[in-house]
Amino acid sequence: MATKKYFEIGDLVWAKTQSFPFWPARIVKPPTDAKSSAPEMERHYIFFFGIENCTWIQDENIVHHSEEMVQAAAFNEENSNSLELAIKQITEEAPKEAKLLVKEQAAAFNEENSNSLELAIKQITEEAPKEAKLLVKEKESPEVSTSGTKKKTAKVERRKRKTESSGVRKKAANKRISTVTKQDFIEPQLDPIINLWEFNEAVRAKNVIPSNKKIGFIGLGMMGQRLVKNLLTTNHQVTVWNRTLEKCIDFVRAGAALAQSPCDIVQKCDIIFCCVSDSEASKAVVFGHQGILLGLDRSPPGSKGYVEMTTMDPTTSIEIGGVITHKGGRYLEAPINGSWKTAENGNLIILSAGDRQLFRNCKSCFTTFSKISRHLSFDVGCASKMNLINSMLIGTAQAAFAEAMALVRCCNLSQDIYLQILKHGPLNSRFIREKGSALLAGDFSPNISLKYQQKDLHLALSLGNDCGQPMSVTATANQVFQRAKLHDFTDVYADYLSN
């Protein structure tokens, strides 16, 4: 789920519309006659510097003003005079806003402390007479405090309250322990941080000779970030685009160029890689506003290659490949198989189908990304099918391993000894060794997002259904992953081992 953005009237921001890239702006109070069809909490009324226009903008297309945004805009060689003026205006406004904010915070602090002091004086003034009256009353009735019966009753009451309090505290402690234990399994895992300025020696050791082609890359998610980093490590010429502009900033600093849209990246690059979340996201990149197809319309036939690395159903890949080639582009499906760790180390498995010459053109990139890359067929869809079958086997194996580890624990047997037995048997593998060690250490951080694993299992089931192949084991594994998602677990193992 995307992080919710918070904006207030007066904030300096950058906002984009369908016809403009991110542009310097300010959030202003809308006039009474300004109407928007979007829900009130999801959009703001924007005044654009430089062009002095106002309009409603969805919050997802607004980011707070920062020096990084200014630097990113500076990389665009096609900046207009209006944009330069807008940047100048927002840059001049930023120091004023900062001073005003400090002044407002100081005033608020003084007002808050003043109010607190007045309240304290009022309370102590009201309580003082009550306390004085109580003291006088106790002095006038000493027998109340010296009565043995009263003392005994008070002592019993104190003991009772103490016992009850102790019980409540004990229950609360048990509840906290239970919550902490559960939280170990369900606490959301943030995407692993990527350091663009620390090169991976394993990738460098490949001694890749970079292609002389200009490479475009769409999608800077957990996998895409690592693929682009490795391209920069091996000195490829890379231009990036991501739906969320903020993710591009560090890559621009690290040496990548910035595209304003998928259409723009097609016009600037020879080979464009796309690695996004799912089929729908990929179709939006290709068919959407300022998308890939528009870029192909503006390019000489045969001059552009499009490589789809998103895991998707074969039908969608065939559909995308068809329109790409119809527009004069070359198409290669090349879904990736592996985790973010294998992506980081350049050890992915890449299976491809489609334009074989484009596969050859991608040799330096594929060598950077993977330990093995194969061209399976000229028929688009073959690589998608093979990739889903591979993902299906990995998913079902994970579910079975999780179930086995849970059963070992339920039988009061040693999970450590069980793992040692597996290491000496026919099921010994790096997967068993690494995942087993992580489970023993209580590490449930996933290498692949659970939601994407479940998505792949679902796609594999659909593939089996299309082929008339029974998939009972995969269907059961899919239910396991669905249950883990339902409980907000980040790893399928947590679903078993938290019971």
XYZ file of C-alpha atoms in Angstrom:
499
model
C 0.000 0.000 0.000
C 1.358 3.414 -0.928
C 2.262 5.830 1.862
C -0.413 8.503 2.336
C 0.725 12.008 1.465
C -0.232 15.012 3.569
C -0.459 18.494 2.106
C -1.707 21.810 3.418
C -2.716 25.060 1.782
C 0.409 27.114 1.177
C 2.764 24.144 0.710
C 5.349 24.419 -2.050
C 5.092 21.327 -4.239
C 5.747 19.848 -7.659
C 2.703 18.568 -9.512
C 2.077 16.975 -12.875
C -0.839 16.664 -15.268
C -1.401 14.449 -18.268
C 0.114 17.040 -20.586
C 2.910 18.353 -18.335
C 5.758 16.739 -16.383
C 6.284 17.586 -12.705
C 6.085 21.387 -12.428
C 6.821 23.843 -9.566
C 3.606 24.841 -7.826
C 1.887 25.858 -4.611
C -1.228 24.436 -2.958
C -3.808 27.212 -2.694
C -7.331 27.564 -1.381
C -9.789 26.738 -4.164
C -12.423 29.291 -5.146
C -15.997 28.423 -4.270
C -16.860 27.667 -7.899
C -13.912 25.286 -8.431
C -15.328 21.784 -8.589
C -13.605 18.403 -8.819
C -14.995 14.913 -9.342
C -12.269 13.398 -7.142
C -12.875 12.752 -3.418
C -12.007 15.798 -1.328
C -9.257 14.059 0.663
C -7.424 12.818 -2.438
C -6.768 16.014 -4.394
C -5.689 19.611 -3.935
C -6.074 22.866 -5.842
C -2.739 23.792 -7.416
C -1.274 27.100 -8.611
C 1.509 26.520 -11.156
C 4.458 28.910 -11.091
C 5.696 30.269 -14.402
C 2.468 29.650 -16.314
C 0.190 30.946 -13.512
C -2.580 28.417 -14.074
C -4.702 26.710 -11.424
C -6.323 23.284 -11.454
C -7.236 20.298 -9.294
C -4.502 17.637 -9.071
C -4.704 14.152 -7.565
C -2.444 13.709 -4.510
C -0.645 10.822 -6.204
C 0.626 13.351 -8.772
C 1.939 15.800 -6.156
C 5.261 15.714 -4.285
C 6.721 18.140 -1.781
C 9.238 20.673 -3.049
C 12.871 19.681 -2.548
C 16.298 20.406 -3.949
C 16.250 16.925 -5.494
C 13.252 17.898 -7.627
C 15.080 20.983 -8.861
C 18.143 18.910 -9.727
C 16.056 16.294 -11.526
C 14.401 18.990 -13.642
C 17.810 20.415 -14.477
C 18.743 17.167 -16.223
C 16.029 17.688 -18.820
C 17.612 19.312 -21.850
C 14.210 20.340 -23.197
C 13.388 22.770 -20.374
C 11.253 25.675 -21.564
C 11.555 29.286 -20.488
C 8.338 28.854 -18.507
C 9.797 25.955 -16.538
C 12.994 27.877 -15.836
C 10.899 30.801 -14.581
C 8.802 28.452 -12.447
C 11.925 26.921 -10.888
C 13.272 30.395 -10.142
C 10.011 31.439 -8.491
C 9.679 28.350 -6.285
C 13.358 28.596 -5.321
C 12.809 32.183 -4.187
C 9.663 31.250 -2.266
C 11.228 28.345 -0.331
C 13.335 30.469 2.110
C 10.322 32.700 2.810
C 8.190 29.666 3.614
C 10.868 28.266 5.927
C 11.111 31.537 7.891
C 7.327 31.750 8.164
C 7.133 28.163 9.407
C 9.710 28.817 12.128
C 7.844 31.953 13.178
C 4.503 30.112 13.317
C 5.997 27.241 15.328
C 7.536 29.654 17.827
C 4.231 31.475 18.229
C 2.371 28.192 18.659
C 4.897 27.058 21.261
C 4.538 30.261 23.255
C 0.751 30.132 23.062
C 0.661 26.482 24.124
C 2.947 27.088 27.101
C 0.974 30.167 28.090
C -2.288 28.215 27.995
C -0.756 25.361 29.993
C 0.493 27.756 32.664
C -2.898 29.438 32.972
C -4.592 26.041 33.287
C -2.146 24.913 35.975
C -2.694 28.094 38.008
C -6.454 27.669 37.733
C -6.325 24.017 38.838
C -4.079 24.606 41.842
C -6.201 27.594 42.892
C -9.347 25.459 42.799
C -7.758 22.502 44.610
C -6.152 24.483 47.453
C -9.402 25.295 49.359
C -10.556 21.665 49.055
C -7.292 20.385 50.492
C -7.424 22.904 53.351
C -10.995 21.883 54.260
C -10.041 18.182 54.235
C -7.091 18.844 56.531
C -9.289 20.713 59.015
C -11.857 17.900 58.967
C -9.215 15.240 59.721
C -7.926 17.252 62.681
C -11.443 17.660 64.060
C -12.166 13.847 63.796
C -9.016 11.991 64.939
C -11.005 8.897 65.932
C -11.645 8.086 62.299
C -7.981 7.643 61.591
C -7.245 5.747 64.828
C -10.115 3.286 64.750
C -8.829 -0.304 64.648
C -11.789 -1.457 62.604
C -11.271 1.294 60.090
C -7.567 0.522 59.904
C -8.225 -3.181 59.358
C -10.826 -2.489 56.697
C -8.503 -0.087 54.922
C -5.681 -2.649 55.052
C -7.887 -5.371 53.562
C -9.045 -3.019 50.835
C -5.465 -2.065 49.992
C -4.447 -5.743 49.837
C -7.437 -6.520 47.620
C -6.621 -3.672 45.267
C -2.981 -4.754 45.184
C -3.944 -8.349 44.321
C -6.349 -7.226 41.618
C -3.778 -4.827 40.240
C -1.155 -7.575 40.191
C -3.519 -9.857 38.283
C -4.302 -7.150 35.762
C -0.608 -6.426 35.307
C 0.135 -10.118 34.811
C -2.602 -10.456 32.195
C -1.385 -7.321 30.466
C 2.169 -8.648 30.451
C 1.040 -11.949 28.914
C -0.950 -10.031 26.346
C 2.078 -7.910 25.480
C 4.256 -10.997 25.114
C 1.662 -12.576 22.852
C 1.422 -9.409 20.805
C 5.172 -9.099 20.435
C 5.443 -12.728 19.346
C 2.717 -12.240 16.766
C 4.192 -8.954 15.649
C 7.420 -10.720 14.789
C 5.475 -12.421 12.027
C 3.135 -9.714 10.801
C 5.200 -6.555 11.088
C 5.422 -5.036 7.590
C 8.808 -5.494 5.949
C 10.180 -2.437 4.198
C 11.922 -2.810 0.880
C 15.608 -3.542 1.488
C 17.640 -0.355 1.215
C 19.821 -0.088 -1.868
C 23.132 1.774 -1.809
C 23.840 3.136 -5.274
C 27.330 4.296 -4.367
C 28.588 0.927 -3.161
C 29.252 -1.249 -6.190
C 28.670 -4.985 -6.052
C 31.990 -6.744 -6.502
C 30.300 -9.894 -7.834
C 28.829 -7.861 -10.691
C 32.086 -6.031 -11.318
C 33.938 -9.339 -11.438
C 31.926 -10.318 -14.520
C 33.963 -7.765 -16.507
C 30.999 -6.960 -18.716
C 31.756 -4.891 -21.805
C 28.829 -2.436 -21.925
C 26.678 -2.216 -25.017
C 26.962 0.875 -27.179
C 23.162 0.967 -27.265
C 21.275 3.515 -25.195
C 19.347 1.576 -22.566
C 16.005 2.670 -21.140
C 14.562 1.160 -17.981
C 10.962 1.466 -16.806
C 10.073 0.439 -13.249
C 12.161 1.115 -10.150
C 10.605 -1.331 -7.731
C 12.552 -3.689 -5.501
C 13.873 -5.656 -8.503
C 14.148 -2.820 -11.003
C 16.307 -0.727 -8.687
C 18.894 -3.476 -8.469
C 18.903 -4.136 -12.189
C 19.489 -0.460 -12.962
C 22.201 -0.216 -10.320
C 24.032 -3.118 -11.953
C 23.692 -1.510 -15.378
C 25.306 1.636 -13.986
C 27.984 -0.479 -12.299
C 28.894 -1.964 -15.687
C 28.945 1.495 -17.323
C 25.866 1.185 -19.513
C 24.152 4.352 -20.730
C 20.856 4.254 -18.841
C 17.744 6.417 -18.898
C 15.091 5.722 -16.265
C 11.398 6.365 -15.809
C 9.126 5.441 -12.934
C 5.512 6.294 -12.209
C 6.655 7.756 -8.881
C 9.289 10.334 -9.752
C 10.928 10.354 -6.308
C 12.414 6.916 -6.963
C 14.343 8.289 -9.941
C 16.207 11.021 -8.069
C 19.057 8.951 -6.608
C 19.568 7.123 -9.899
C 19.914 10.433 -11.719
C 22.509 11.443 -9.139
C 24.302 8.140 -9.733
C 24.586 8.777 -13.461
C 21.298 7.800 -15.102
C 19.355 10.156 -17.345
C 15.718 10.943 -16.622
C 12.811 10.469 -19.023
C 9.559 12.367 -18.637
C 7.309 9.524 -19.822
C 7.398 6.067 -21.450
C 7.008 7.832 -24.795
C 10.025 9.999 -23.996
C 12.164 7.021 -23.001
C 11.394 5.296 -26.323
C 12.502 8.359 -28.251
C 15.736 8.662 -26.258
C 16.803 4.997 -26.138
C 17.513 2.051 -28.434
C 16.427 -0.768 -26.105
C 13.787 -0.313 -23.421
C 13.405 -2.734 -20.510
C 10.166 -2.834 -18.533
C 9.996 -4.426 -15.070
C 6.800 -3.481 -13.232
C 4.460 -5.143 -10.744
C 1.995 -7.010 -12.953
C 0.223 -7.300 -16.299
C -2.045 -4.313 -15.710
C 0.869 -2.037 -14.826
C 2.708 -3.180 -17.934
C -0.310 -2.550 -20.166
C -0.617 0.943 -18.694
C 2.996 1.634 -19.693
C 2.411 0.425 -23.246
C -1.138 1.584 -23.994
C -1.450 4.520 -21.590
C -1.155 8.260 -22.091
C 2.313 9.203 -23.369
C 2.989 5.471 -23.525
C 5.302 3.187 -25.455
C 3.080 3.042 -28.544
C 3.185 6.809 -28.983
C 6.971 6.697 -28.761
C 7.091 4.024 -31.457
C 4.845 6.133 -33.683
C 7.441 8.897 -33.449
C 10.416 6.603 -34.164
C 11.747 5.028 -37.378
C 10.448 1.454 -37.890
C 12.801 -1.229 -36.596
C 14.914 1.211 -34.584
C 13.530 0.368 -31.135
C 13.581 -2.812 -29.072
C 11.196 -3.467 -26.180
C 12.052 -6.092 -23.549
C 9.247 -7.100 -21.177
C 10.694 -8.467 -17.920
C 7.462 -8.394 -15.905
C 6.063 -11.753 -14.806
C 2.693 -11.991 -16.531
C 0.279 -14.365 -18.193
C 1.236 -15.487 -21.718
C -1.885 -13.947 -23.265
C -0.953 -10.442 -22.129
C 2.632 -10.871 -23.307
C 1.400 -11.976 -26.729
C -0.963 -8.986 -26.854
C 1.802 -6.520 -25.973
C 4.221 -8.160 -28.394
C 1.658 -7.932 -31.170
C 1.077 -4.195 -30.853
C 4.795 -3.457 -30.408
C 5.706 -5.231 -33.640
C 2.688 -3.719 -35.427
C 4.058 -0.264 -34.564
C 7.464 -1.148 -36.003
C 9.205 -2.133 -32.781
C 11.010 -5.365 -31.913
C 9.703 -7.377 -28.976
C 11.292 -9.814 -26.549
C 9.637 -11.258 -23.470
C 12.270 -11.970 -20.830
C 10.666 -12.570 -17.418
C 13.123 -12.787 -14.541
C 13.243 -15.559 -11.985
C 14.863 -14.973 -8.614
C 14.811 -12.821 -5.502
C 16.007 -9.298 -4.811
C 19.204 -10.806 -3.390
C 19.956 -12.725 -6.581
C 19.112 -9.591 -8.567
C 21.550 -7.603 -6.447
C 24.344 -10.095 -7.118
C 23.558 -10.484 -10.813
C 22.460 -14.113 -10.403
C 18.958 -14.091 -11.850
C 17.630 -16.608 -14.368
C 16.295 -14.998 -17.545
C 14.150 -16.954 -19.995
C 13.224 -15.193 -23.221
C 11.166 -15.630 -26.365
C 10.570 -13.441 -29.387
C 13.030 -11.446 -31.489
C 16.311 -13.371 -31.429
C 18.387 -10.469 -32.731
C 17.082 -8.319 -29.901
C 18.132 -11.083 -27.503
C 21.662 -10.841 -28.929
C 21.578 -7.036 -28.610
C 20.762 -7.468 -24.910
C 23.719 -9.768 -24.237
C 25.710 -7.316 -22.091
C 22.604 -6.389 -20.076
C 21.545 -9.995 -19.538
C 25.090 -10.917 -18.497
C 24.940 -8.089 -15.974
C 21.575 -9.243 -14.619
C 21.911 -13.007 -14.574
C 23.966 -16.152 -14.239
C 22.030 -17.737 -17.084
C 19.907 -16.361 -19.934
C 18.240 -18.489 -22.591
C 16.316 -17.770 -25.775
C 13.675 -20.495 -25.814
C 11.666 -19.744 -28.932
C 10.606 -17.201 -31.511
C 7.039 -17.737 -30.278
C 6.123 -15.098 -27.712
C 4.440 -16.658 -24.686
C 6.810 -19.610 -24.317
C 9.091 -17.805 -21.868
C 6.137 -16.581 -19.801
C 4.830 -20.134 -19.519
C 8.202 -21.592 -18.537
C 8.730 -18.854 -15.969
C 5.330 -19.475 -14.362
C 5.986 -23.217 -14.172
C 9.295 -22.554 -12.442
C 7.664 -20.120 -10.006
C 4.922 -22.675 -9.355
C 7.444 -25.318 -8.300
C 9.277 -22.879 -6.024
C 6.021 -21.794 -4.370
C 4.755 -25.318 -3.728
C 8.176 -26.342 -2.373
C 8.132 -23.408 0.046
C 4.669 -24.321 1.308
C 5.691 -27.970 1.797
C 8.912 -27.007 3.604
C 7.026 -24.622 5.896
C 4.517 -27.354 6.724
C 7.289 -29.857 7.462
C 9.101 -27.445 9.800
C 5.841 -26.712 11.616
C 5.115 -30.431 12.064
C 8.613 -31.026 13.450
C 7.992 -28.344 16.047
C 4.525 -29.650 16.943
C 6.039 -33.098 17.566
C 8.549 -31.522 19.972
C 11.402 -32.578 17.719
C 14.525 -30.581 16.956
C 14.224 -28.406 13.865
C 17.998 -28.036 13.863
C 18.506 -31.809 13.652
C 15.831 -32.050 10.959
C 17.696 -29.494 8.845
C 20.924 -31.440 9.287
C 19.149 -34.562 8.046
C 17.865 -32.689 4.987
C 21.362 -31.428 4.213
C 22.608 -35.008 3.942
C 19.658 -36.260 1.913
C 18.418 -35.943 -1.678
C 16.590 -32.666 -0.901
C 19.780 -30.840 0.025
C 19.887 -27.463 -1.717
C 20.938 -23.882 -1.119
C 17.273 -23.038 -0.663
C 16.896 -25.540 2.217
C 20.155 -24.448 3.848
C 19.579 -20.704 3.671
C 15.875 -20.671 4.480
C 16.276 -23.253 7.237
C 19.012 -21.235 8.925
C 16.892 -18.085 8.680
C 13.897 -19.821 10.275
C 15.984 -21.098 13.174
C 17.212 -17.543 13.719
C 13.625 -16.243 13.702
C 14.213 -14.300 10.492
C 10.978 -14.163 8.494
C 11.986 -11.388 6.120
C 11.068 -12.548 2.608
C 13.395 -12.493 -0.380
C 10.379 -12.251 -2.663
C 7.201 -10.398 -1.750
C 4.504 -12.840 -0.658
C 1.860 -11.073 -2.749
C 3.918 -11.551 -5.909
C 4.529 -15.213 -5.119
C 0.808 -15.732 -4.670
C 0.163 -13.838 -7.907
C 2.514 -16.201 -9.761
C 0.788 -19.264 -8.298
C -2.563 -17.872 -9.403
C -1.232 -17.307 -12.925
C 0.193 -20.842 -12.985
C -3.210 -22.232 -11.990
C -4.816 -20.275 -14.830
C -2.214 -21.659 -17.219
C -2.967 -25.209 -16.077
C -6.676 -24.584 -16.476
C -6.148 -23.336 -20.036
C -4.165 -26.487 -20.836
C -6.591 -28.841 -19.093
C -3.899 -29.946 -16.639
C -5.012 -30.819 -13.062
C -3.113 -28.679 -10.522
C -4.262 -29.933 -7.114
C -0.899 -29.471 -5.351
C -0.480 -25.942 -6.700
C -4.076 -25.115 -5.772
C -3.383 -26.151 -2.170
C -0.151 -24.144 -2.071
C -2.016 -21.148 -3.459
C -4.518 -21.425 -0.595
C -1.627 -21.430 1.881
C -0.249 -18.229 0.383
C -3.711 -16.666 0.289
C -4.193 -17.462 3.979
C -0.838 -15.897 4.809
C -1.860 -12.751 2.911
C -5.194 -12.681 4.730
C -3.356 -12.597 8.074
C -1.010 -9.860 6.824
C 2.014 -12.144 7.079
C 5.042 -11.239 5.005
C 6.256 -14.821 4.646
C 4.394 -18.098 4.107
C 6.499 -19.750 6.844
C 5.078 -17.374 9.427
C 1.577 -18.699 8.732
C 2.619 -22.133 9.970
C 5.169 -21.318 12.628
C 3.087 -18.652 14.377
C 0.321 -21.129 15.255
